[in-house]
mmCIF file of N, CA and C in Angstrom:
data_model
loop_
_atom_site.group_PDB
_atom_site.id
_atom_site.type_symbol
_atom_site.label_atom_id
_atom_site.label_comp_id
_atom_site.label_asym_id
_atom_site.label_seq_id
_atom_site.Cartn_x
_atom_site.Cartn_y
_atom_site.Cartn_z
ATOM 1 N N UNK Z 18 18.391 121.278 150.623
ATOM 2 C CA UNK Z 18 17.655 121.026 149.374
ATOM 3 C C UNK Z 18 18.416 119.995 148.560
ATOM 4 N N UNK Z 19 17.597 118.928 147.888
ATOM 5 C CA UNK Z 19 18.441 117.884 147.703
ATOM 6 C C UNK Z 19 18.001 118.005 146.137
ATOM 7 N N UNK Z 20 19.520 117.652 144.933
ATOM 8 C CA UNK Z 20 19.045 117.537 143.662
ATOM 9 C C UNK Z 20 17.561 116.650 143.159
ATOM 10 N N UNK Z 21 16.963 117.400 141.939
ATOM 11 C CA UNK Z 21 15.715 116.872 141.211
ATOM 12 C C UNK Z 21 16.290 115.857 140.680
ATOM 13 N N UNK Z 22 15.444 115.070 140.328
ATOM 14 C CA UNK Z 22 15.493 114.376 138.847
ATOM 15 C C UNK Z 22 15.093 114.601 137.990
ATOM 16 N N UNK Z 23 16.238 114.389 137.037
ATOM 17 C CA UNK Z 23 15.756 115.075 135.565
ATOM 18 C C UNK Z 23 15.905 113.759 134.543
ATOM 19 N N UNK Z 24 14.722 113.709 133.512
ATOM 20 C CA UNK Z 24 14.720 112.595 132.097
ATOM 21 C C UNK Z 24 15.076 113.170 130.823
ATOM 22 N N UNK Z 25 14.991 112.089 130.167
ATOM 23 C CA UNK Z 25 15.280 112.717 128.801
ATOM 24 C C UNK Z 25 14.021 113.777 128.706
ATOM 25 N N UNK Z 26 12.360 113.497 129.283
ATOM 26 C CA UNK Z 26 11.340 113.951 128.896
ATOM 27 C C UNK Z 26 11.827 115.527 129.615
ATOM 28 N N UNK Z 27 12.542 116.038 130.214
ATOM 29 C CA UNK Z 27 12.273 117.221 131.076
ATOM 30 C C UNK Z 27 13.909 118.037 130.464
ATOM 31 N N UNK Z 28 14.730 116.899 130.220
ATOM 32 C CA UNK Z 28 16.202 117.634 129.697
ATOM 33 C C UNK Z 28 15.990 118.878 129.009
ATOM 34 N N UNK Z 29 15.957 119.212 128.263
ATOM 35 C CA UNK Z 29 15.565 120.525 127.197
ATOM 36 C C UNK Z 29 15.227 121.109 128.197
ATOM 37 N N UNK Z 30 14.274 121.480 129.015
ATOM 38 C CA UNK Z 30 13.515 122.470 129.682
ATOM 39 C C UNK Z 30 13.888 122.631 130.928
ATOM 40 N N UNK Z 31 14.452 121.594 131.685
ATOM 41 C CA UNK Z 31 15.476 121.840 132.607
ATOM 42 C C UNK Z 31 16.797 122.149 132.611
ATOM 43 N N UNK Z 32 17.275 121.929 131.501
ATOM 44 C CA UNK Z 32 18.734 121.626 131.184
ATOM 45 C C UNK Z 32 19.156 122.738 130.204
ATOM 46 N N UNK Z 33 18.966 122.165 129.164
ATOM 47 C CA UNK Z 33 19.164 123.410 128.258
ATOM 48 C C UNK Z 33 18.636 124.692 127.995
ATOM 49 N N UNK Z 34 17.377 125.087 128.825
ATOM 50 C CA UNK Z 34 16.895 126.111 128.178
ATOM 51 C C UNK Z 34 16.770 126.813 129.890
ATOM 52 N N UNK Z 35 17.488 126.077 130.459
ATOM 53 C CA UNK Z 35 17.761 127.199 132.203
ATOM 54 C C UNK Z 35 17.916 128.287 131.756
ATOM 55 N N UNK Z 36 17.578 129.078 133.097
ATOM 56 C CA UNK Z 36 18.350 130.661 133.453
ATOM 57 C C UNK Z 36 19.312 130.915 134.129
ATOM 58 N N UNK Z 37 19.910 129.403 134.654
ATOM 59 C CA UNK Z 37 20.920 129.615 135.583
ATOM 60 C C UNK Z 37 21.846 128.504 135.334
ATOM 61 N N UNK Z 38 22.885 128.409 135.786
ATOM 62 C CA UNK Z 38 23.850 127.580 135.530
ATOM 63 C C UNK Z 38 23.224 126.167 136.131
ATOM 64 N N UNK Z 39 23.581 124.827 135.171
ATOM 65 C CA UNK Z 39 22.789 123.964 136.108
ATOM 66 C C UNK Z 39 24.310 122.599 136.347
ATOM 67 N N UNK Z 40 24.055 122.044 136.917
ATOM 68 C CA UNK Z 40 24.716 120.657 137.666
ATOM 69 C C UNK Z 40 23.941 119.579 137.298
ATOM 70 N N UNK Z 41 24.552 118.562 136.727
ATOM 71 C CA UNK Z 41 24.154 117.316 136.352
ATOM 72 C C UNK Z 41 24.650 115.686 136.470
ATOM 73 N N UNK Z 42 24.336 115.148 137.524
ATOM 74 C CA UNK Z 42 24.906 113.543 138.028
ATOM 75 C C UNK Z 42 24.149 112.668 137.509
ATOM 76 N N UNK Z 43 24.943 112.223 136.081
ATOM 77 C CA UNK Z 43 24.764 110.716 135.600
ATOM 78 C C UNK Z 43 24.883 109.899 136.886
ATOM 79 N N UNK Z 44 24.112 108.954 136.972
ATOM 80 C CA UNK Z 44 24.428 107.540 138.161
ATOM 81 C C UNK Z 44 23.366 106.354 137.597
ATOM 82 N N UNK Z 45 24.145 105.845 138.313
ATOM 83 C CA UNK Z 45 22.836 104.143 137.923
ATOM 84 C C UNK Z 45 22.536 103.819 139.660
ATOM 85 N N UNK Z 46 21.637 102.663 139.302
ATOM 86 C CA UNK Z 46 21.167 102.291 140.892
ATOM 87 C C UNK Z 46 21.923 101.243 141.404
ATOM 88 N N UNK Z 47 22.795 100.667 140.287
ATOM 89 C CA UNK Z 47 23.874 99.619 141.080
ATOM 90 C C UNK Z 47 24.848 100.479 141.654
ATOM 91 N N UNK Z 48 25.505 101.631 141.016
ATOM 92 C CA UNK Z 48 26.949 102.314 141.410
ATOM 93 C C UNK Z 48 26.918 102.712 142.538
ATOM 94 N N UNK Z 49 28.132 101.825 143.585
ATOM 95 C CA UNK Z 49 27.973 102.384 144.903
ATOM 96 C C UNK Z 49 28.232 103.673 144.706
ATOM 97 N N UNK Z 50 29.730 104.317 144.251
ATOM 98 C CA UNK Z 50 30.204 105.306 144.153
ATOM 99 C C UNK Z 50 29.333 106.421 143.890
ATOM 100 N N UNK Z 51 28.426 106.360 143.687
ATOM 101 C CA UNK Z 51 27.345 107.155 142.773
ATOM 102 C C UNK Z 51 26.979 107.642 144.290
ATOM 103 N N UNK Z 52 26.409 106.734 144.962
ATOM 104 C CA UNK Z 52 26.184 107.130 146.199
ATOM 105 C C UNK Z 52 26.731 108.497 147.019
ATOM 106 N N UNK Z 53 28.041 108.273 147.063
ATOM 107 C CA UNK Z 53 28.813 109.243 147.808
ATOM 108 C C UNK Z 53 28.884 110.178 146.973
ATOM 109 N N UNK Z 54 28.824 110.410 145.582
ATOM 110 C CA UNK Z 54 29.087 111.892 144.877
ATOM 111 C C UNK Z 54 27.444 112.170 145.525
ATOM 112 N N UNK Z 55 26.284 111.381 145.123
ATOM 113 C CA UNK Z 55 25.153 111.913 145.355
ATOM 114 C C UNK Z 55 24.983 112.707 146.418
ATOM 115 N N UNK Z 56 25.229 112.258 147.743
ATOM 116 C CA UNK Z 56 25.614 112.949 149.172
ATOM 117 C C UNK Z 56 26.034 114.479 148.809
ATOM 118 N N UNK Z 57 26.770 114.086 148.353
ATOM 119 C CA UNK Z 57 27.936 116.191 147.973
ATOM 120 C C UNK Z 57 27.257 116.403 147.153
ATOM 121 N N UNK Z 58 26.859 116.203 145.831
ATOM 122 C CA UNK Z 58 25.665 117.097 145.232
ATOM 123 C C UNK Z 58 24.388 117.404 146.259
ATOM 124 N N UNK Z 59 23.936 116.791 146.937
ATOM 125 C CA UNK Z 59 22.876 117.288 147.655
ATOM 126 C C UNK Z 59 23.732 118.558 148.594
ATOM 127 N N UNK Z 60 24.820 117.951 148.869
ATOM 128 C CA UNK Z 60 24.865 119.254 149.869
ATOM 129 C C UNK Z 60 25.203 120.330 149.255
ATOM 130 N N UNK Z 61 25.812 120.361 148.049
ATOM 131 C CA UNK Z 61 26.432 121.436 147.246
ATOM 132 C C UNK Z 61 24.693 122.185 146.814
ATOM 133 N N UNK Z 62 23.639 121.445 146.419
ATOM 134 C CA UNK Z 62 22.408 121.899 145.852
ATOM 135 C C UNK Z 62 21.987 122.733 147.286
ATOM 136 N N UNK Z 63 22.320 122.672 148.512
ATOM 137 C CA UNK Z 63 21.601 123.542 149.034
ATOM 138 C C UNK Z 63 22.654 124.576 149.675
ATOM 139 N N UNK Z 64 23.912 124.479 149.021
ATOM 140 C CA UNK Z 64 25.060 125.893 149.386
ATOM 141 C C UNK Z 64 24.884 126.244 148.437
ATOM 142 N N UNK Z 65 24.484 125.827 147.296
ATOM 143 C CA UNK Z 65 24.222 127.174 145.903
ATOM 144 C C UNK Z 65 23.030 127.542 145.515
ATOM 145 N N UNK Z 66 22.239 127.438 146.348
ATOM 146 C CA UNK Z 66 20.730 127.335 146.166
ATOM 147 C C UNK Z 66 20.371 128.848 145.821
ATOM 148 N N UNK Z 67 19.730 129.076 144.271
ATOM 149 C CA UNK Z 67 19.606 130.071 144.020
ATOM 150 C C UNK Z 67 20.604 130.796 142.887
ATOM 151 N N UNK Z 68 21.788 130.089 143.020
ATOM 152 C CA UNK Z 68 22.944 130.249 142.035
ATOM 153 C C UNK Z 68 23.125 129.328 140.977
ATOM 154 N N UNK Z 69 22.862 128.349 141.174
ATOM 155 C CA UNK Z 69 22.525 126.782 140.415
ATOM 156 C C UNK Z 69 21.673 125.829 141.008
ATOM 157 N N UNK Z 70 20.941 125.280 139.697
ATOM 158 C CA UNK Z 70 20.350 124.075 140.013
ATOM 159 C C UNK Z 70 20.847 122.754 139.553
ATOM 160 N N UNK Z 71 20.709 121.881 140.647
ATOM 161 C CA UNK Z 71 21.543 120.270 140.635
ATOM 162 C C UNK Z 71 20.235 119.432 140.453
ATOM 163 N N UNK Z 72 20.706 118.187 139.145
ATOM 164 C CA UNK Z 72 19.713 117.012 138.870
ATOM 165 C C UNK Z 72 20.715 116.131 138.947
ATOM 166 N N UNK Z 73 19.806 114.925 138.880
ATOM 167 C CA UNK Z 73 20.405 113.725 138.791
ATOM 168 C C UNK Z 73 19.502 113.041 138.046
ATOM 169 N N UNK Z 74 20.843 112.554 137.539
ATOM 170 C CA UNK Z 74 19.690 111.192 135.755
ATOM 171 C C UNK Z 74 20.385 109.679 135.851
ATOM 172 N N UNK Z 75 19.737 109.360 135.396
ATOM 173 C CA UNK Z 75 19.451 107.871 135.939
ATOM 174 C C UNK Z 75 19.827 107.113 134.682
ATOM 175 N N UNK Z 76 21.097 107.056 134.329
ATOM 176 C CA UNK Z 76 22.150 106.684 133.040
ATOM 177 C C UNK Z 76 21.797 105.691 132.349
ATOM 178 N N UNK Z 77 21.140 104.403 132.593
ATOM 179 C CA UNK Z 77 20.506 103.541 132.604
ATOM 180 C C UNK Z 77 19.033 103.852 131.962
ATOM 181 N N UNK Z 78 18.226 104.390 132.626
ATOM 182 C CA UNK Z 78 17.116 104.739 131.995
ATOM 183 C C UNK Z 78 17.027 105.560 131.000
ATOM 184 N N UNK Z 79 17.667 106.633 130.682
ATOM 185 C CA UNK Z 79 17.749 107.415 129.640
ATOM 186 C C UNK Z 79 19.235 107.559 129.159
ATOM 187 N N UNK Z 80 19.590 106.631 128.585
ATOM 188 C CA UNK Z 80 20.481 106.118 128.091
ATOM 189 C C UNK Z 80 20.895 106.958 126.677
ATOM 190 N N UNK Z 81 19.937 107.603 126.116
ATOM 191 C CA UNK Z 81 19.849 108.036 124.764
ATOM 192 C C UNK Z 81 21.152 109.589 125.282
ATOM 193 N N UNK Z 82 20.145 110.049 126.768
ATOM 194 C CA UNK Z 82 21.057 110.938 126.630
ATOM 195 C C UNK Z 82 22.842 110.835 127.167
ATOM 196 N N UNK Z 83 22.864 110.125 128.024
ATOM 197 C CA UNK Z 83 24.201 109.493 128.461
ATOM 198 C C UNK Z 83 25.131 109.452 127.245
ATOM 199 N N UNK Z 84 24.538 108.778 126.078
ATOM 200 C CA UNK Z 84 25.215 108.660 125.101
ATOM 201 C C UNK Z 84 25.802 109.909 124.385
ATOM 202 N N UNK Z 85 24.567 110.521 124.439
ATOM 203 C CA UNK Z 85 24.911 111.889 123.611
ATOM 204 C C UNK Z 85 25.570 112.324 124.606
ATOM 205 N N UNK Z 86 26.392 113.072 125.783
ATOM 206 C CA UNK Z 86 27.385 113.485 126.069
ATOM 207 C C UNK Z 86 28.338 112.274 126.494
ATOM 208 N N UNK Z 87 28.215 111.389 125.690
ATOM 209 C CA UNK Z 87 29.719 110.256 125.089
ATOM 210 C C UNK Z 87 30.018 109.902 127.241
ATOM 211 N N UNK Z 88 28.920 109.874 127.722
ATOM 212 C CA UNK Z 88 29.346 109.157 129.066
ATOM 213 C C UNK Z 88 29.545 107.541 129.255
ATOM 214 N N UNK Z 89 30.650 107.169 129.370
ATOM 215 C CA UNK Z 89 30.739 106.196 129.465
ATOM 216 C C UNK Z 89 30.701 105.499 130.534
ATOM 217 N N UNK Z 90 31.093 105.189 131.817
ATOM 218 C CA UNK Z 90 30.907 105.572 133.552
ATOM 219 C C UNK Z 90 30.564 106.447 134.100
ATOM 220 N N UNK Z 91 29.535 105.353 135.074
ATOM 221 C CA UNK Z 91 29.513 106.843 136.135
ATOM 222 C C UNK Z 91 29.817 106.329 137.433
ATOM 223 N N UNK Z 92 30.203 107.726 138.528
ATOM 224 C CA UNK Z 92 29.383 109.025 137.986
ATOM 225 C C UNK Z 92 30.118 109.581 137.556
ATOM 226 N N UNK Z 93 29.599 111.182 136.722
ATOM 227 C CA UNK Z 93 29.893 111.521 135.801
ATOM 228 C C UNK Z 93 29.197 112.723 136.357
ATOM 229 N N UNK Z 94 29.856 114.356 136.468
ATOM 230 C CA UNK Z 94 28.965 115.364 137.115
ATOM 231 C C UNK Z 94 29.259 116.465 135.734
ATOM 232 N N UNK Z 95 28.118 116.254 135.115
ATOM 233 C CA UNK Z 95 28.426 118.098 133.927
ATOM 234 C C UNK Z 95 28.069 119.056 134.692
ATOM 235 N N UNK Z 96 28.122 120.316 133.870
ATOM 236 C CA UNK Z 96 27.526 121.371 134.212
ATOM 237 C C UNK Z 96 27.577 122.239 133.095
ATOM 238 N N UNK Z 97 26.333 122.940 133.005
ATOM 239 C CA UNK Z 97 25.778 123.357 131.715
ATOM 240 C C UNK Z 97 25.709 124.981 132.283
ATOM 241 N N UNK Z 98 25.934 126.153 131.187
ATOM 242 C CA UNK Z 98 25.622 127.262 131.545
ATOM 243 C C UNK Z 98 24.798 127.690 130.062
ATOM 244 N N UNK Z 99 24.373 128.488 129.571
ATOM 245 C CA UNK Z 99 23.232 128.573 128.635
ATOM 246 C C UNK Z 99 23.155 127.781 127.348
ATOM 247 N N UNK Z 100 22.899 126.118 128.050
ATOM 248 C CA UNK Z 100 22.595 125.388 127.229
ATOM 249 C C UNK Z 100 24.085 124.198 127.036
ATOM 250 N N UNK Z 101 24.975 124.933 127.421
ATOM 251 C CA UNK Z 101 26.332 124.735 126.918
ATOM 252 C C UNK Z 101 27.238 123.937 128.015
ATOM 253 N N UNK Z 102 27.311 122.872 127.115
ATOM 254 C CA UNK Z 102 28.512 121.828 128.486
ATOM 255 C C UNK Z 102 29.628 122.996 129.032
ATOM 256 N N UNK Z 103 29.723 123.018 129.840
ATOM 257 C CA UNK Z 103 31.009 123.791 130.587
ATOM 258 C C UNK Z 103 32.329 122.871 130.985
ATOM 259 N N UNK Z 104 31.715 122.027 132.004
ATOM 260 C CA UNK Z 104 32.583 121.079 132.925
ATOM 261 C C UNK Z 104 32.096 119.792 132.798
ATOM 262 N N UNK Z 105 33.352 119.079 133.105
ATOM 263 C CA UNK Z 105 32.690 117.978 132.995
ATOM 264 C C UNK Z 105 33.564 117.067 134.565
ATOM 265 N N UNK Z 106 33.246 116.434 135.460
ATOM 266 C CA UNK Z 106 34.072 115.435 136.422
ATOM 267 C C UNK Z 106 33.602 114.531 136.614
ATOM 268 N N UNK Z 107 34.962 113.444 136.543
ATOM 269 C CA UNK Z 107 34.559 111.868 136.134
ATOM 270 C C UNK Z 107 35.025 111.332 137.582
ATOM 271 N N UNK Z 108 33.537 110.397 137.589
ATOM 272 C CA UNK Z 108 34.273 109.640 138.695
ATOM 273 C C UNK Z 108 34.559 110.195 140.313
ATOM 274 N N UNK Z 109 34.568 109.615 141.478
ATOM 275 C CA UNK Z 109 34.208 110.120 142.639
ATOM 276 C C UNK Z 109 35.198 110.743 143.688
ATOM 277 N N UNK Z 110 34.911 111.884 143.264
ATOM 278 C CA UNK Z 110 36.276 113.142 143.696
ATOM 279 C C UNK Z 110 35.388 113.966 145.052
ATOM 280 N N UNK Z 111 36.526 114.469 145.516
ATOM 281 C CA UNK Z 111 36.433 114.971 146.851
ATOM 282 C C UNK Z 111 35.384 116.444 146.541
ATOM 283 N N UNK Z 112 34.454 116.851 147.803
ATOM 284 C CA UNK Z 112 33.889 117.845 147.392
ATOM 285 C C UNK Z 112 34.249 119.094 146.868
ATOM 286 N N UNK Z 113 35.607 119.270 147.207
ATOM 287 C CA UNK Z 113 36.033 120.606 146.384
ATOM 288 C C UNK Z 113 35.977 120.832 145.115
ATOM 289 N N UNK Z 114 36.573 119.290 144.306
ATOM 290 C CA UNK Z 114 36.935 119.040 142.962
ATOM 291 C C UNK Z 114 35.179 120.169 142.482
ATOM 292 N N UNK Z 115 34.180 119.587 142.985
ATOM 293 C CA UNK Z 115 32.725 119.475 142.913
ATOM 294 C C UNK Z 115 32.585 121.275 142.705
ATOM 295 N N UNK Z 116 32.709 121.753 144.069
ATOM 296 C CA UNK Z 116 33.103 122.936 144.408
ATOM 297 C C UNK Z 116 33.785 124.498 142.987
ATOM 298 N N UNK Z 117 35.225 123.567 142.818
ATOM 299 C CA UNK Z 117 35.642 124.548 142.405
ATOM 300 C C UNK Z 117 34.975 124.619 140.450
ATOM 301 N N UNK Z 118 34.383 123.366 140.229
ATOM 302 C CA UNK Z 118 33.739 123.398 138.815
ATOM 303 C C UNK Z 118 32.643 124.248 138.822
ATOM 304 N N UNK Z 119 32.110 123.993 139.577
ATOM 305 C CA UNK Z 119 30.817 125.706 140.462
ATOM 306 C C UNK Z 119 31.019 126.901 139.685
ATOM 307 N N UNK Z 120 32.772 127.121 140.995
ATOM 308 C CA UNK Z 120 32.813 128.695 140.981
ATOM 309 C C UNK Z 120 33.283 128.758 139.432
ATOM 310 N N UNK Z 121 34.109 127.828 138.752
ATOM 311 C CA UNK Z 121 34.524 128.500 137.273
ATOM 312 C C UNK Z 121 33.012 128.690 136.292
ATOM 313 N N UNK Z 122 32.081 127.410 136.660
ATOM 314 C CA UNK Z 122 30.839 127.832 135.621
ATOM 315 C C UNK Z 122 30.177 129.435 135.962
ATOM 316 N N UNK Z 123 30.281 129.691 137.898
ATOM 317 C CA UNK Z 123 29.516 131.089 138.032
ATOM 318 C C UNK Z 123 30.145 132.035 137.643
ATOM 319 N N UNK Z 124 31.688 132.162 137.363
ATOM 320 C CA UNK Z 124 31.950 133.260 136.674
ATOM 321 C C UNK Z 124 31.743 133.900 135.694
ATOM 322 N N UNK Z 125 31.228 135.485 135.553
ATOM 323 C CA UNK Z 125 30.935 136.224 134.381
ATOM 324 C C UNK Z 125 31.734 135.712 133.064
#
């Protein structure tokens, strides 16, 4: 299962107002790097499938929100648990890095 895309138009209702912990990859369509985190979020979206949901936003196009969590490069992976930034990893780190921001958001 490979991450959605999410806009500014769907943020709120995907994002903030989840039931589950969610994953979020700022990228643009020039960033190679973007590429290879994209790869491990897809694969991470279908080892937590059911535990979290993974989007990807398009930094460039909805720019309004990029700003508002002060992203300056990407990629850039948050993760939100009721409503609430948790984690944040900058830049294109090995899948564990990816991994272990997971297990600290799924903890009680």
């Amino acid at each position: 299962s490979a991450a959605a895309v999410v806009t500014k138009d769907s943020w709120e209702k995907s994002i903030l107002k989840s039931d589950t912990p969610v994953l979020v990859e700022f990228h643009a369509s020039w960033c190679g790097p973007c590429k290879m985190v994209h790869r491990v979020i897809d694969e991470l979206a279908g080892e937590y499938e059911g535990r979290i949901q993974c989007f990807v936003l398009n930094a460039d196009n909805d720019s309004q929100i990029a700003e508002e969590y002060e992203i300056k490069a990407v990629p850039v992976v948050l993760l939100f648990k009721n409503g609430e930034k948790q984690e944040t990893v900058v830049g294109t780190m090995p899948k564990e890095f990816y991994a272990a921001a997971i297990e600290r958001v799924l903890k009680p």
